[in-house]
């Protein structure tokens, strides 16, 4: 194990994770910045309806919550299109209360599509209804760094993380001295301590002996490509027929 590589790899992994987390947290995202609250207070005549339009405030986010109360039972609807003059919507209903009541809550989750229309109908035909509604809507704001800056930080952290993992595993499984080249050394041949280089006379004598040996071999076996003296390759005359006896 290479302790140095393992320590460097561990440090790079920790640093890469920190930078990667920092970049991920600073990518563009929306955060809640409070609530948009609006209070509606009106008087609805006996047997009459009232329509109120809800316009989207800046940076609005779900859920849309409407808490209402009334001095007498009323019907309440929230619709996505303008209600008829009668005040009793028949279509585009987003949410409503089940029956006439003096208090209740309307809530819309998911994607909001403004404008919305709040319709209130006074079921009491003899007395007006004092109606009050509190509209609450979360407000969001954009937070974080610009996309290219956040992406650059995330990419840098990823590179450090991958490099640290590779360095850690290489240091963990690499044997000490495996890259120093010691295992590839060629052993030296033993040398006779009494050996001395030959003299010029000995070299000349050896050369003459080799020439004489080559000449003897040539006389004995012949020059390559020719037949040696006395060999079967020499031409032999055809023997004459022996004389016939009478």
mmCIF file of C-alpha atoms in Angstrom:
data_model
loop_
_atom_site.group_PDB
_atom_site.id
_atom_site.type_symbol
_atom_site.label_atom_id
_atom_site.label_comp_id
_atom_site.label_asym_id
_atom_site.label_seq_id
_atom_site.Cartn_x
_atom_site.Cartn_y
_atom_site.Cartn_z
ATOM 1 C CA UNK A 1 0.000 0.000 0.000
ATOM 2 C CA UNK A 2 1.229 3.493 -0.843
ATOM 3 C CA UNK A 3 0.275 5.554 2.212
ATOM 4 C CA UNK A 4 0.990 8.860 0.488
ATOM 5 C CA UNK A 5 -1.376 8.163 -2.409
ATOM 6 C CA UNK A 6 -4.080 6.948 -0.021
ATOM 7 C CA UNK A 7 -3.850 10.139 2.044
ATOM 8 C CA UNK A 8 -3.862 12.370 -1.041
ATOM 9 C CA UNK A 9 -6.823 10.463 -2.486
ATOM 10 C CA UNK A 10 -8.773 10.761 0.775
ATOM 11 C CA UNK A 11 -8.123 14.517 0.923
ATOM 12 C CA UNK A 12 -9.245 14.952 -2.702
ATOM 13 C CA UNK A 13 -12.420 12.955 -2.064
ATOM 14 C CA UNK A 14 -13.347 15.104 0.953
ATOM 15 C CA UNK A 15 -12.544 18.330 -0.907
ATOM 16 C CA UNK A 16 -14.469 17.181 -3.988
ATOM 17 C CA UNK A 17 -17.540 16.315 -1.903
ATOM 18 C CA UNK A 18 -17.461 19.704 -0.189
ATOM 19 C CA UNK A 19 -17.161 21.600 -3.471
ATOM 20 C CA UNK A 20 -19.806 19.410 -5.126
ATOM 21 C CA UNK A 21 -22.231 20.015 -2.255
ATOM 22 C CA UNK A 22 -21.507 23.742 -2.289
ATOM 23 C CA UNK A 23 -22.156 23.914 -6.034
ATOM 24 C CA UNK A 24 -25.367 21.887 -5.803
ATOM 25 C CA UNK A 25 -26.719 24.106 -3.025
ATOM 26 C CA UNK A 26 -25.952 27.239 -5.026
ATOM 27 C CA UNK A 27 -27.644 26.193 -8.263
ATOM 28 C CA UNK A 28 -30.548 28.486 -9.169
ATOM 29 C CA UNK A 29 -33.623 27.590 -7.107
ATOM 30 C CA UNK A 30 -36.654 29.232 -5.581
ATOM 31 C CA UNK A 31 -37.125 29.784 -1.869
ATOM 32 C CA UNK A 32 -40.116 30.932 0.142
ATOM 33 C CA UNK A 33 -39.883 34.582 1.064
ATOM 34 C CA UNK A 34 -43.127 34.935 3.048
ATOM 35 C CA UNK A 35 -46.852 35.148 2.389
ATOM 36 C CA UNK A 36 -49.040 37.447 0.382
ATOM 37 C CA UNK A 37 -52.085 38.132 2.537
ATOM 38 C CA UNK A 38 -55.255 39.886 1.541
ATOM 39 C CA UNK A 39 -58.397 40.444 3.560
ATOM 40 C CA UNK A 40 -61.777 40.829 1.927
ATOM 41 C CA UNK A 41 -64.666 42.368 3.912
ATOM 42 C CA UNK A 42 -68.003 42.885 2.184
ATOM 43 C CA UNK A 43 -71.730 42.856 2.867
ATOM 44 C CA UNK A 44 -73.883 40.650 0.657
ATOM 45 C CA UNK A 45 -77.554 41.552 0.348
ATOM 46 C CA UNK A 46 -80.234 38.913 1.048
ATOM 47 C CA UNK A 47 -80.519 36.379 -1.745
ATOM 48 C CA UNK A 48 -77.785 38.093 -3.758
ATOM 49 C CA UNK A 49 -74.320 37.067 -5.035
ATOM 50 C CA UNK A 50 -70.957 38.758 -5.055
ATOM 51 C CA UNK A 51 -68.014 37.991 -7.337
ATOM 52 C CA UNK A 52 -64.406 38.831 -6.561
ATOM 53 C CA UNK A 53 -61.427 38.398 -8.913
ATOM 54 C CA UNK A 54 -58.105 37.077 -7.549
ATOM 55 C CA UNK A 55 -55.114 38.283 -9.594
ATOM 56 C CA UNK A 56 -51.723 36.568 -9.282
ATOM 57 C CA UNK A 57 -49.208 38.592 -7.247
ATOM 58 C CA UNK A 58 -45.518 38.546 -8.276
ATOM 59 C CA UNK A 59 -43.647 35.296 -7.534
ATOM 60 C CA UNK A 60 -46.778 33.545 -6.316
ATOM 61 C CA UNK A 61 -46.539 29.841 -5.442
ATOM 62 C CA UNK A 62 -48.993 27.174 -4.258
ATOM 63 C CA UNK A 63 -50.930 26.511 -2.147
ATOM 64 C CA UNK A 64 -53.630 29.126 -2.393
ATOM 65 C CA UNK A 65 -55.614 29.156 0.862
ATOM 66 C CA UNK A 66 -58.833 31.122 1.484
ATOM 67 C CA UNK A 67 -60.306 31.131 4.996
ATOM 68 C CA UNK A 68 -63.765 32.722 5.209
ATOM 69 C CA UNK A 69 -66.446 33.448 7.750
ATOM 70 C CA UNK A 70 -69.943 34.930 7.481
ATOM 71 C CA UNK A 71 -72.670 36.190 9.769
ATOM 72 C CA UNK A 72 -75.168 33.941 7.978
ATOM 73 C CA UNK A 73 -74.830 30.776 5.866
ATOM 74 C CA UNK A 74 -73.379 31.390 2.388
ATOM 75 C CA UNK A 75 -72.365 29.306 -0.601
ATOM 76 C CA UNK A 76 -68.775 29.854 -1.759
ATOM 77 C CA UNK A 77 -67.114 28.766 -5.009
ATOM 78 C CA UNK A 78 -63.676 29.277 -6.532
ATOM 79 C CA UNK A 79 -63.719 29.053 -10.310
ATOM 80 C CA UNK A 80 -61.328 29.491 -13.206
ATOM 81 C CA UNK A 81 -63.695 31.470 -15.414
ATOM 82 C CA UNK A 82 -66.052 34.367 -14.706
ATOM 83 C CA UNK A 83 -69.287 33.164 -13.027
ATOM 84 C CA UNK A 84 -72.708 34.102 -14.409
ATOM 85 C CA UNK A 85 -74.619 37.111 -13.130
ATOM 86 C CA UNK A 86 -76.727 34.881 -10.901
ATOM 87 C CA UNK A 87 -73.610 34.114 -8.831
ATOM 88 C CA UNK A 88 -74.087 30.337 -8.998
ATOM 89 C CA UNK A 89 -71.320 28.891 -11.215
ATOM 90 C CA UNK A 90 -72.055 25.814 -13.234
ATOM 91 C CA UNK A 91 -68.613 25.234 -14.808
ATOM 92 C CA UNK A 92 -64.889 25.916 -14.324
ATOM 93 C CA UNK A 93 -65.284 25.119 -10.623
ATOM 94 C CA UNK A 94 -61.901 24.614 -8.945
ATOM 95 C CA UNK A 95 -63.115 24.023 -5.399
ATOM 96 C CA UNK A 96 -66.218 24.762 -3.341
ATOM 97 C CA UNK A 97 -67.894 24.129 0.017
ATOM 98 C CA UNK A 98 -70.378 21.298 0.155
ATOM 99 C CA UNK A 99 -73.330 23.305 1.494
ATOM 100 C CA UNK A 100 -74.207 26.757 2.874
ATOM 101 C CA UNK A 101 -72.074 27.466 5.917
ATOM 102 C CA UNK A 102 -70.887 30.312 8.115
ATOM 103 C CA UNK A 103 -67.178 29.440 7.870
ATOM 104 C CA UNK A 104 -64.837 27.267 5.875
ATOM 105 C CA UNK A 105 -61.592 26.963 3.900
ATOM 106 C CA UNK A 106 -60.881 26.728 0.206
ATOM 107 C CA UNK A 107 -57.447 25.425 -0.811
ATOM 108 C CA UNK A 108 -55.785 24.959 -4.211
ATOM 109 C CA UNK A 109 -52.580 22.902 -4.488
ATOM 110 C CA UNK A 110 -50.424 22.228 -7.505
ATOM 111 C CA UNK A 111 -49.954 24.611 -10.390
ATOM 112 C CA UNK A 112 -51.919 27.812 -10.112
ATOM 113 C CA UNK A 113 -53.667 29.375 -13.107
ATOM 114 C CA UNK A 114 -54.677 32.936 -12.386
ATOM 115 C CA UNK A 115 -57.003 34.741 -12.442
ATOM 116 C CA UNK A 116 -59.397 32.943 -10.090
ATOM 117 C CA UNK A 117 -62.920 34.085 -9.288
ATOM 118 C CA UNK A 118 -64.421 33.907 -5.804
ATOM 119 C CA UNK A 119 -68.220 33.692 -5.864
ATOM 120 C CA UNK A 120 -70.307 34.161 -2.689
ATOM 121 C CA UNK A 121 -74.079 33.680 -2.563
ATOM 122 C CA UNK A 122 -76.183 34.732 0.427
ATOM 123 C CA UNK A 123 -78.767 32.044 1.060
ATOM 124 C CA UNK A 124 -80.545 34.190 3.630
ATOM 125 C CA UNK A 125 -83.360 36.047 1.908
ATOM 126 C CA UNK A 126 -84.247 38.244 4.860
ATOM 127 C CA UNK A 127 -80.916 39.592 6.222
ATOM 128 C CA UNK A 128 -77.586 40.660 4.714
ATOM 129 C CA UNK A 129 -74.463 38.569 5.294
ATOM 130 C CA UNK A 130 -71.318 40.144 6.684
ATOM 131 C CA UNK A 131 -68.641 38.197 4.801
ATOM 132 C CA UNK A 132 -64.903 38.193 5.499
ATOM 133 C CA UNK A 133 -62.156 36.216 3.726
ATOM 134 C CA UNK A 134 -58.392 35.965 4.330
ATOM 135 C CA UNK A 135 -56.427 35.032 1.198
ATOM 136 C CA UNK A 136 -52.957 33.571 1.816
ATOM 137 C CA UNK A 137 -50.479 32.794 -0.915
ATOM 138 C CA UNK A 138 -46.776 31.911 -0.479
ATOM 139 C CA UNK A 139 -44.325 34.217 -2.211
ATOM 140 C CA UNK A 140 -41.079 32.874 -3.662
ATOM 141 C CA UNK A 141 -37.764 34.400 -4.671
ATOM 142 C CA UNK A 142 -34.948 33.170 -6.883
ATOM 143 C CA UNK A 143 -31.813 32.221 -4.933
ATOM 144 C CA UNK A 144 -28.409 30.786 -5.772
ATOM 145 C CA UNK A 145 -25.686 31.584 -8.269
ATOM 146 C CA UNK A 146 -26.206 31.924 -12.018
ATOM 147 C CA UNK A 147 -26.509 28.580 -13.764
ATOM 148 C CA UNK A 148 -23.083 28.678 -15.438
ATOM 149 C CA UNK A 149 -21.303 29.467 -12.155
ATOM 150 C CA UNK A 150 -23.094 26.730 -10.249
ATOM 151 C CA UNK A 151 -22.459 24.221 -13.051
ATOM 152 C CA UNK A 152 -18.743 25.131 -13.076
ATOM 153 C CA UNK A 153 -18.448 24.529 -9.330
ATOM 154 C CA UNK A 154 -20.273 21.190 -9.626
ATOM 155 C CA UNK A 155 -17.999 20.101 -12.497
ATOM 156 C CA UNK A 156 -14.856 21.052 -10.537
ATOM 157 C CA UNK A 157 -16.021 19.130 -7.486
ATOM 158 C CA UNK A 158 -16.812 16.097 -9.642
ATOM 159 C CA UNK A 159 -13.315 16.116 -11.168
ATOM 160 C CA UNK A 160 -11.676 16.297 -7.726
ATOM 161 C CA UNK A 161 -13.933 13.526 -6.432
ATOM 162 C CA UNK A 162 -13.125 11.167 -9.323
ATOM 163 C CA UNK A 163 -9.407 11.939 -9.098
ATOM 164 C CA UNK A 164 -9.424 11.307 -5.351
ATOM 165 C CA UNK A 165 -11.190 7.950 -5.750
ATOM 166 C CA UNK A 166 -8.669 6.820 -8.383
ATOM 167 C CA UNK A 167 -5.714 7.973 -6.273
ATOM 168 C CA UNK A 168 -7.123 6.237 -3.185
ATOM 169 C CA UNK A 169 -7.575 2.871 -4.884
ATOM 170 C CA UNK A 170 -4.246 3.030 -6.702
ATOM 171 C CA UNK A 171 -2.474 3.780 -3.431
ATOM 172 C CA UNK A 172 -4.436 1.069 -1.629
ATOM 173 C CA UNK A 173 -3.575 -1.773 -4.006
ATOM 174 C CA UNK A 174 -0.194 -0.673 -5.400
ATOM 175 C CA UNK A 175 2.747 -2.450 -3.765
ATOM 176 C CA UNK A 176 5.588 -0.396 -2.392
ATOM 177 C CA UNK A 177 8.429 -0.171 -4.901
ATOM 178 C CA UNK A 178 6.290 -1.457 -7.764
ATOM 179 C CA UNK A 179 6.995 1.667 -9.814
ATOM 180 C CA UNK A 180 10.658 2.113 -8.854
ATOM 181 C CA UNK A 181 11.938 -0.383 -11.456
ATOM 182 C CA UNK A 182 13.781 -2.538 -8.910
ATOM 183 C CA UNK A 183 11.893 -5.624 -9.933
ATOM 184 C CA UNK A 184 13.041 -5.209 -13.549
ATOM 185 C CA UNK A 185 16.780 -5.165 -12.841
ATOM 186 C CA UNK A 186 18.904 -7.711 -14.763
ATOM 187 C CA UNK A 187 21.252 -9.651 -12.480
ATOM 188 C CA UNK A 188 24.925 -9.100 -13.190
ATOM 189 C CA UNK A 189 26.964 -12.015 -14.547
ATOM 190 C CA UNK A 190 29.752 -13.230 -12.252
ATOM 191 C CA UNK A 191 33.213 -12.064 -13.357
ATOM 192 C CA UNK A 192 36.439 -13.961 -12.670
ATOM 193 C CA UNK A 193 38.562 -11.621 -10.585
ATOM 194 C CA UNK A 194 41.763 -13.141 -12.095
ATOM 195 C CA UNK A 195 40.691 -12.512 -15.697
ATOM 196 C CA UNK A 196 42.903 -10.207 -17.766
ATOM 197 C CA UNK A 197 42.311 -9.025 -21.322
ATOM 198 C CA UNK A 198 44.332 -10.846 -24.007
ATOM 199 C CA UNK A 199 47.504 -9.243 -25.390
ATOM 200 C CA UNK A 200 48.021 -8.250 -29.004
ATOM 201 C CA UNK A 201 50.321 -11.271 -29.590
ATOM 202 C CA UNK A 202 47.647 -13.619 -28.238
ATOM 203 C CA UNK A 203 45.012 -12.040 -30.439
ATOM 204 C CA UNK A 204 47.272 -12.371 -33.523
ATOM 205 C CA UNK A 205 48.081 -15.993 -32.684
ATOM 206 C CA UNK A 206 44.388 -16.765 -32.323
ATOM 207 C CA UNK A 207 43.631 -15.130 -35.676
ATOM 208 C CA UNK A 208 46.361 -17.154 -37.473
ATOM 209 C CA UNK A 209 45.113 -20.367 -35.888
ATOM 210 C CA UNK A 210 41.579 -19.672 -37.105
ATOM 211 C CA UNK A 211 42.877 -18.962 -40.662
ATOM 212 C CA UNK A 212 44.894 -22.204 -40.725
ATOM 213 C CA UNK A 213 41.883 -24.187 -39.452
ATOM 214 C CA UNK A 214 39.715 -22.704 -42.186
ATOM 215 C CA UNK A 215 42.354 -23.574 -44.859
ATOM 216 C CA UNK A 216 42.587 -27.158 -43.695
ATOM 217 C CA UNK A 217 38.818 -27.466 -43.788
ATOM 218 C CA UNK A 218 38.771 -26.060 -47.331
ATOM 219 C CA UNK A 219 41.429 -28.544 -48.570
ATOM 220 C CA UNK A 220 39.640 -31.393 -46.936
ATOM 221 C CA UNK A 221 36.041 -30.644 -47.898
ATOM 222 C CA UNK A 222 36.518 -28.404 -50.897
ATOM 223 C CA UNK A 223 35.224 -24.970 -51.643
ATOM 224 C CA UNK A 224 31.412 -24.681 -51.208
ATOM 225 C CA UNK A 225 29.676 -25.292 -54.530
ATOM 226 C CA UNK A 226 32.464 -27.566 -55.968
ATOM 227 C CA UNK A 227 33.186 -31.243 -55.613
ATOM 228 C CA UNK A 228 35.882 -32.374 -53.260
ATOM 229 C CA UNK A 229 38.886 -34.259 -54.713
ATOM 230 C CA UNK A 230 38.316 -38.004 -55.026
ATOM 231 C CA UNK A 231 34.605 -37.698 -54.450
ATOM 232 C CA UNK A 232 31.941 -39.589 -56.375
ATOM 233 C CA UNK A 233 31.120 -36.378 -58.234
ATOM 234 C CA UNK A 234 34.300 -36.726 -60.378
ATOM 235 C CA UNK A 235 33.725 -38.021 -63.880
ATOM 236 C CA UNK A 236 34.684 -41.722 -64.344
ATOM 237 C CA UNK A 237 35.335 -43.151 -67.782
ATOM 238 C CA UNK A 238 33.148 -45.953 -69.031
ATOM 239 C CA UNK A 239 35.093 -49.223 -68.710
ATOM 240 C CA UNK A 240 35.770 -51.071 -71.957
ATOM 241 C CA UNK A 241 34.230 -54.427 -72.491
ATOM 242 C CA UNK A 242 36.655 -57.176 -71.544
ATOM 243 C CA UNK A 243 37.991 -59.247 -74.472
ATOM 244 C CA UNK A 244 36.018 -62.296 -75.289
ATOM 245 C CA UNK A 245 37.724 -65.670 -74.988
ATOM 246 C CA UNK A 246 37.743 -67.989 -77.808
#
